[in-house]
Coordinates of C-alpha atoms in Angstrom, one line a residue:
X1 CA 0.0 0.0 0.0
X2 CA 1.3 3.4 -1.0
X3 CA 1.8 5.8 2.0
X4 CA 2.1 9.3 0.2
X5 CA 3.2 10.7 3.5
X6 CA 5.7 8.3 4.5
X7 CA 8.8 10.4 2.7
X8 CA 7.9 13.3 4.9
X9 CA 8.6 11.6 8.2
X10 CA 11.3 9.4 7.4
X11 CA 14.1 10.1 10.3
X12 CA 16.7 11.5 8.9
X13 CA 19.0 10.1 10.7
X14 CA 19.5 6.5 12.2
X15 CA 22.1 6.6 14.4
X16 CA 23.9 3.5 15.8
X17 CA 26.3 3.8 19.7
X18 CA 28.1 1.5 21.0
X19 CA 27.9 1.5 25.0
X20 CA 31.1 3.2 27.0
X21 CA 34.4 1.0 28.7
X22 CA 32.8 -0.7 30.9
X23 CA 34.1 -3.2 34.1
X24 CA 33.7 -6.3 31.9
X25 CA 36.0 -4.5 28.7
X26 CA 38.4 -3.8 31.4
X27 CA 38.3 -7.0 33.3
X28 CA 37.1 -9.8 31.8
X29 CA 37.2 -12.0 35.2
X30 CA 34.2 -9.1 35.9
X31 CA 31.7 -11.4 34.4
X32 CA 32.6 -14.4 36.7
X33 CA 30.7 -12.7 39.3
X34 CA 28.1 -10.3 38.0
X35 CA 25.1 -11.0 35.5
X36 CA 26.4 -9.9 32.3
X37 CA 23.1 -7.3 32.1
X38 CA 24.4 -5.7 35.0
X39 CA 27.8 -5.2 34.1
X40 CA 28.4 -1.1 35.0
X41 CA 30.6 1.1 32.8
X42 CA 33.8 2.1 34.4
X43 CA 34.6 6.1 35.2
X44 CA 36.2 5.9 31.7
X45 CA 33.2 4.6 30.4
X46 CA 31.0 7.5 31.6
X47 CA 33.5 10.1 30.4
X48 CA 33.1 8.4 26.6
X49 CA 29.6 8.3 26.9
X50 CA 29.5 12.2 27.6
X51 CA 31.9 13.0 24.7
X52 CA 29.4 11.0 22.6
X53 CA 26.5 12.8 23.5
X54 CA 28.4 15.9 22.6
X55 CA 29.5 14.7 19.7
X56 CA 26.0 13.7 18.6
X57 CA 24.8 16.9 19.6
X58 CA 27.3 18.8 17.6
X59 CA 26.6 17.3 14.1
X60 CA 23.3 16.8 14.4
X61 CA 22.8 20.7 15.3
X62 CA 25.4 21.7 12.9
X63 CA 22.8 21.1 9.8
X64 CA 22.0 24.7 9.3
X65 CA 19.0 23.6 6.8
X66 CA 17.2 21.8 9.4
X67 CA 17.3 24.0 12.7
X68 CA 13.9 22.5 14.1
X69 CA 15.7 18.5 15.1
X70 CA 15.0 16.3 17.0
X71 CA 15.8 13.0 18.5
X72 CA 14.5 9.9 19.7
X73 CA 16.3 7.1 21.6
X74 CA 16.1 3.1 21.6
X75 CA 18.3 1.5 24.4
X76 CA 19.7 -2.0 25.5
X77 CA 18.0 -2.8 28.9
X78 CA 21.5 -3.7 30.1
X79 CA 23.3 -1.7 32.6
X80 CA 25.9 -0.2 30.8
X81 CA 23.9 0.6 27.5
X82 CA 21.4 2.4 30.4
X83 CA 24.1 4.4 31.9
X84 CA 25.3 5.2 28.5
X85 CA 22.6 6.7 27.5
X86 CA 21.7 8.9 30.5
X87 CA 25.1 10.1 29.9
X88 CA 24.6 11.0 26.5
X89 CA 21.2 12.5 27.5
X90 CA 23.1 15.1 29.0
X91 CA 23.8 16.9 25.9
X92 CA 20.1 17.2 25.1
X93 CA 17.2 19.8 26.3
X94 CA 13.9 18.1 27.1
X95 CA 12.8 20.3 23.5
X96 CA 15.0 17.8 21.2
X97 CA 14.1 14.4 22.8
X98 CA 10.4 13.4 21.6
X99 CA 11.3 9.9 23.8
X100 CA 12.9 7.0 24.5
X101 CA 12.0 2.8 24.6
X102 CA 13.9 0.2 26.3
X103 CA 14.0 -2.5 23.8
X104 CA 15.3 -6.0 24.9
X105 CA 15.5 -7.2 21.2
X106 CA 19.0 -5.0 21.0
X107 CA 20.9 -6.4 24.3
X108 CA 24.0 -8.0 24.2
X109 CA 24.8 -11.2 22.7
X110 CA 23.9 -13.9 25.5
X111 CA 27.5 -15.5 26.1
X112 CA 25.8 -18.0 28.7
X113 CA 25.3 -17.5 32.6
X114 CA 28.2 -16.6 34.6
X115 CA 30.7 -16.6 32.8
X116 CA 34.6 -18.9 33.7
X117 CA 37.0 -16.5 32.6
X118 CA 39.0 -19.7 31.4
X119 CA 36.6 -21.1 29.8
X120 CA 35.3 -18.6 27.9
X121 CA 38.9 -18.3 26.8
X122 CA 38.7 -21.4 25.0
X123 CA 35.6 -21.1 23.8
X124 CA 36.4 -17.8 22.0
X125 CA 39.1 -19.7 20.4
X126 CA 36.7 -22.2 19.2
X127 CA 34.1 -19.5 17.7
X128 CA 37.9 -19.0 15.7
X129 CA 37.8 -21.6 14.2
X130 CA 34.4 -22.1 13.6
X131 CA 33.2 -18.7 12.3
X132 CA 31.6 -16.0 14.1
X133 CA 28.1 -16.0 12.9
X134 CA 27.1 -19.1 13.4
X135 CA 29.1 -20.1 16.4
X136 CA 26.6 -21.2 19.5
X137 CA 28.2 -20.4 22.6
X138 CA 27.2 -22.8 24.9
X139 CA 24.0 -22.2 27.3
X140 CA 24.2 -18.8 24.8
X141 CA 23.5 -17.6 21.4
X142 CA 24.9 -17.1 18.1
X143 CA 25.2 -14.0 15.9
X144 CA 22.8 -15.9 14.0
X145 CA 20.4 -15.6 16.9
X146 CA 21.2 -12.6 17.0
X147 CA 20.0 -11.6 14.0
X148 CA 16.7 -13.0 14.4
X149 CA 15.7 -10.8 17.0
X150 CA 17.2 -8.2 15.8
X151 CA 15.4 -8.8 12.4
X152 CA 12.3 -8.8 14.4
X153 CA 13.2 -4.9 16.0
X154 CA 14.0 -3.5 12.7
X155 CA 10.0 -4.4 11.6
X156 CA 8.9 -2.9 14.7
X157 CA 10.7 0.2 14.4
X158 CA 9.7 1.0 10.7
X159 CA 6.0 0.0 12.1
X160 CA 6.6 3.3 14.5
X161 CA 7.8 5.3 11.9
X162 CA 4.8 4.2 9.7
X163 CA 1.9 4.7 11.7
X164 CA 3.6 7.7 13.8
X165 CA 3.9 6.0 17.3
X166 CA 7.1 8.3 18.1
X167 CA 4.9 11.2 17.7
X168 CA 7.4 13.3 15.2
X169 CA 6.2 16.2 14.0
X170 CA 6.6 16.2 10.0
X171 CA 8.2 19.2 9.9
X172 CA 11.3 18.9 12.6
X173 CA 13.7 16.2 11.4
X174 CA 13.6 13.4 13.4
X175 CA 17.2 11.5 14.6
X176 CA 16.5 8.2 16.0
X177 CA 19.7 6.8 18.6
X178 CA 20.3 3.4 19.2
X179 CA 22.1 2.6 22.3
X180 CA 23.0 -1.0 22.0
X181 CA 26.0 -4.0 21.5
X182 CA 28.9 -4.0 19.4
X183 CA 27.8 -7.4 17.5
X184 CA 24.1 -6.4 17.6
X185 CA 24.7 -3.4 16.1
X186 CA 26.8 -5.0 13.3
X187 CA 23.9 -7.5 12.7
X188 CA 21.8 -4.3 12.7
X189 CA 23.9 -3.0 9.6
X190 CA 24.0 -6.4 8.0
X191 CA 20.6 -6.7 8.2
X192 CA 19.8 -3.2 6.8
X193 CA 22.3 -3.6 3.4
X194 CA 21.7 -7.5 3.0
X195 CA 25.3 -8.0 4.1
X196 CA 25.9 -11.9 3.4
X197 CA 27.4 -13.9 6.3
X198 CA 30.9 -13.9 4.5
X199 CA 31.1 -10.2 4.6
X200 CA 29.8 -10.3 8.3
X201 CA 32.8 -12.1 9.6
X202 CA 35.4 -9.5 7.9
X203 CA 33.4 -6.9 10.3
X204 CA 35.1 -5.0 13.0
X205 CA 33.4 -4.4 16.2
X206 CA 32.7 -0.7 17.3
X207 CA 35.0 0.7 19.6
X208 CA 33.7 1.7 22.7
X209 CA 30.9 4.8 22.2
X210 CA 31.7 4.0 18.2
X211 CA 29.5 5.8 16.2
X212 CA 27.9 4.8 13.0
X213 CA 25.5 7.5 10.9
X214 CA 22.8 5.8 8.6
X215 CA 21.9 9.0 6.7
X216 CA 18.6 9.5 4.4
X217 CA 20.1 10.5 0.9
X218 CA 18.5 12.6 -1.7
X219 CA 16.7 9.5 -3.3
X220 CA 15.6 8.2 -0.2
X221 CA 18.1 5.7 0.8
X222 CA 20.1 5.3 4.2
X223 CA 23.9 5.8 3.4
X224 CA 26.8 5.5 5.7
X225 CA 28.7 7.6 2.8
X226 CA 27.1 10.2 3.5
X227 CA 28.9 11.1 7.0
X228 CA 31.8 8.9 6.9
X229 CA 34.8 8.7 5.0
X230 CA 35.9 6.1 2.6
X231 CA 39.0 4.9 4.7
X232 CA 36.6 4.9 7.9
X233 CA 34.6 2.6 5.8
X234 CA 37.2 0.2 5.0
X235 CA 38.9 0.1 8.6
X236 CA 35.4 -1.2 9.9
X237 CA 36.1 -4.1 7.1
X238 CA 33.9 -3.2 4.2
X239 CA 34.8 -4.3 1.2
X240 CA 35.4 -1.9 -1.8
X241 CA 32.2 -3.2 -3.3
X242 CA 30.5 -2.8 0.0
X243 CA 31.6 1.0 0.3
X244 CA 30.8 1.4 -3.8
X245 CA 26.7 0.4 -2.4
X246 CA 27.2 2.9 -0.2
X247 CA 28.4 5.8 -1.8
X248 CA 25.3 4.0 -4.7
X249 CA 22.8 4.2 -1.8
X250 CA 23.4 8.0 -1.0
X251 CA 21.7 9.1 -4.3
X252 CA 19.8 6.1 -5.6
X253 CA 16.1 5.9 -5.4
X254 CA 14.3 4.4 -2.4
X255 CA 13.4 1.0 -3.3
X256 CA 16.1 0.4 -6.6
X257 CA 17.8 -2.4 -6.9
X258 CA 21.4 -1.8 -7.3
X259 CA 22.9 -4.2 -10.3
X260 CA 26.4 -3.3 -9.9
X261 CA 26.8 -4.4 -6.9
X262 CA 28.4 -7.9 -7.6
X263 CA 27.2 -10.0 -4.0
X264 CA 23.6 -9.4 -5.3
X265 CA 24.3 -11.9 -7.9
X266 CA 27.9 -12.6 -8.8
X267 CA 28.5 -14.2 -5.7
X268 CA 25.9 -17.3 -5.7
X269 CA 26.3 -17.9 -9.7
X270 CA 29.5 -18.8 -11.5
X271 CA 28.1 -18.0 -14.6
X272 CA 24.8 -16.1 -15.4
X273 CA 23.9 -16.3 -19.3
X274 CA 23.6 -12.6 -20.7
X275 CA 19.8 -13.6 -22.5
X276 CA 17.7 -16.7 -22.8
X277 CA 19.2 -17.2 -26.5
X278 CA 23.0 -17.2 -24.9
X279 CA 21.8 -20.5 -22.9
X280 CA 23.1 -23.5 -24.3
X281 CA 19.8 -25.5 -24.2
X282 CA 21.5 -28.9 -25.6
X283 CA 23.6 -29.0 -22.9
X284 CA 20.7 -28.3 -20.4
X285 CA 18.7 -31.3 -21.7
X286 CA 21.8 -33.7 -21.1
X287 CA 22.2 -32.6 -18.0
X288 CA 18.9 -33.0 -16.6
X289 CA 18.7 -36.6 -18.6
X290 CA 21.7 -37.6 -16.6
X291 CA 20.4 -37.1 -13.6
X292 CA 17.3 -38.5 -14.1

């Protein structure tokens, strides 16, 4: 069904953070003794978390053409996503933040109760060797779990944005934050550009307070060309293709299908004919009789 509205309140902005340091990135033994949801961020943590907000605050207001923002936050129930955001929050007046939902579907990736610092040494070694996206840790999930949950937010979320349950006022552009998890924010992205699995793995996780910009270009695409830089791109491990969909996406039409980009095809065919007339129909009907 056609929504002639829907262009108009599109955020323009999705904006993915990383929590700040917090006691279990500092100490890994940390998680041996305190529910992994409850982990707190360290004094370092905090003090990331409130140059983030800053540094939110800054580019977002520095869009001269838009003066009339605002912003709306998702968060991680967990501790440390919590804290991070309160922190953040700091750099906003109650004017510029329409809300904010605790949504469980964005927590961390569950690694398994408490957590043997030995243990989970070996088992990390193990997710090594056995890839990182569909790895199981045990009594936990894997980043394929991950992504089915996540999957599941990303509906909900464009259901807000499509029947206006965040409130936004048409005319103020609308920033929606999402405070969440290093790998659940990477499935987020992978999820959003149809990343396959293989160009999952080569991902780097978000530093601490890492800061990704999904920006609405002209044609009404999200772009991550739009705010970052080609060599920022390539350190987080996308592939020259990948960052050639991005810089695509920035001007391309909401809802094209972008040919050039060789994953979309190229890389589950060896060899696609060029027309019908190009197939070799002989040897199509010997191969199916040999197999019959």
């Amino acid at each position: 069904m056609h929504h002639p509205h829907r262009r108009a309140i599109l955020p323009k902005r999705i904006i993915l953070v990383r929590h700040g340091e917090s006691q279990g990135n500092l100490d890994t033994s940390a998680y041996s003794t305190i529910p992994d949801n409850k982990i707190p961020l360290t004094p370092e943590g905090i003090t990331q978390a409130r140059h983030a907000g800053a540094q939110l605050k800054q580019f977002i207001s520095a869009d001269a053409s838009s003066p009339n923002w605002r912003v709306y936050f998702y968060v991680s129930p967990y501790e440390r996503t919590r804290s991070t955001l309160r922190e953040i929050g700091r750099s906003f007046s109650k004017k510029r933040v329409i809300g904010v939902r605790e949504e469980c579907r964005i927590r961390e990736q569950d690694f398994g109760n408490f957590q043997v610092k030995e243990r989970m040494k070996a088992v990390k070694e193990t997710r090594e060797r056995f890839g990182r996206f569909f790895y199981r840790f045990p009594e936990g999930e894997s980043a394929a779990d991950v992504f089915d949950r996540v999957s599941s937010f990303l509906e909900s979320l464009w259901r807000d944005v499509d029947m206006n349950r965040l409130h936004h006022d048409p005319s103020h552009d609308l920033n929606l934050i999402i405070v969440s998890h290093g790998l659940a924010l990477r499935v987020f992205l992978m999820k959003w550009f149809k990343w396959t699995v293989e160009q999952f793995e080569y991902l780097n996780n978000l530093g601490n307070c890492g800061i990704r910009v999904m920006q609405l270009g002209s044609g009404g695409e999200y772009s991550l060309a739009i705010h970052h830089t080609e060599e920022e791109m390539l350190e987080w491990g996308l592939s020259p293709e990948m960052i050639a969909d991005q810089k695509w996406r920035a001007k391309a039409a909401r809802g094209e299908w972008n040919e050039h980009c060789p994953w979309y095809l190229d890389a589950f065919f060896d060899n696609l004919a060029d027309s019908d007339e190009s197939v070799d129909t002989d040897d199509q009907t010997n191969s199916f009789n040999s197999c019959a």
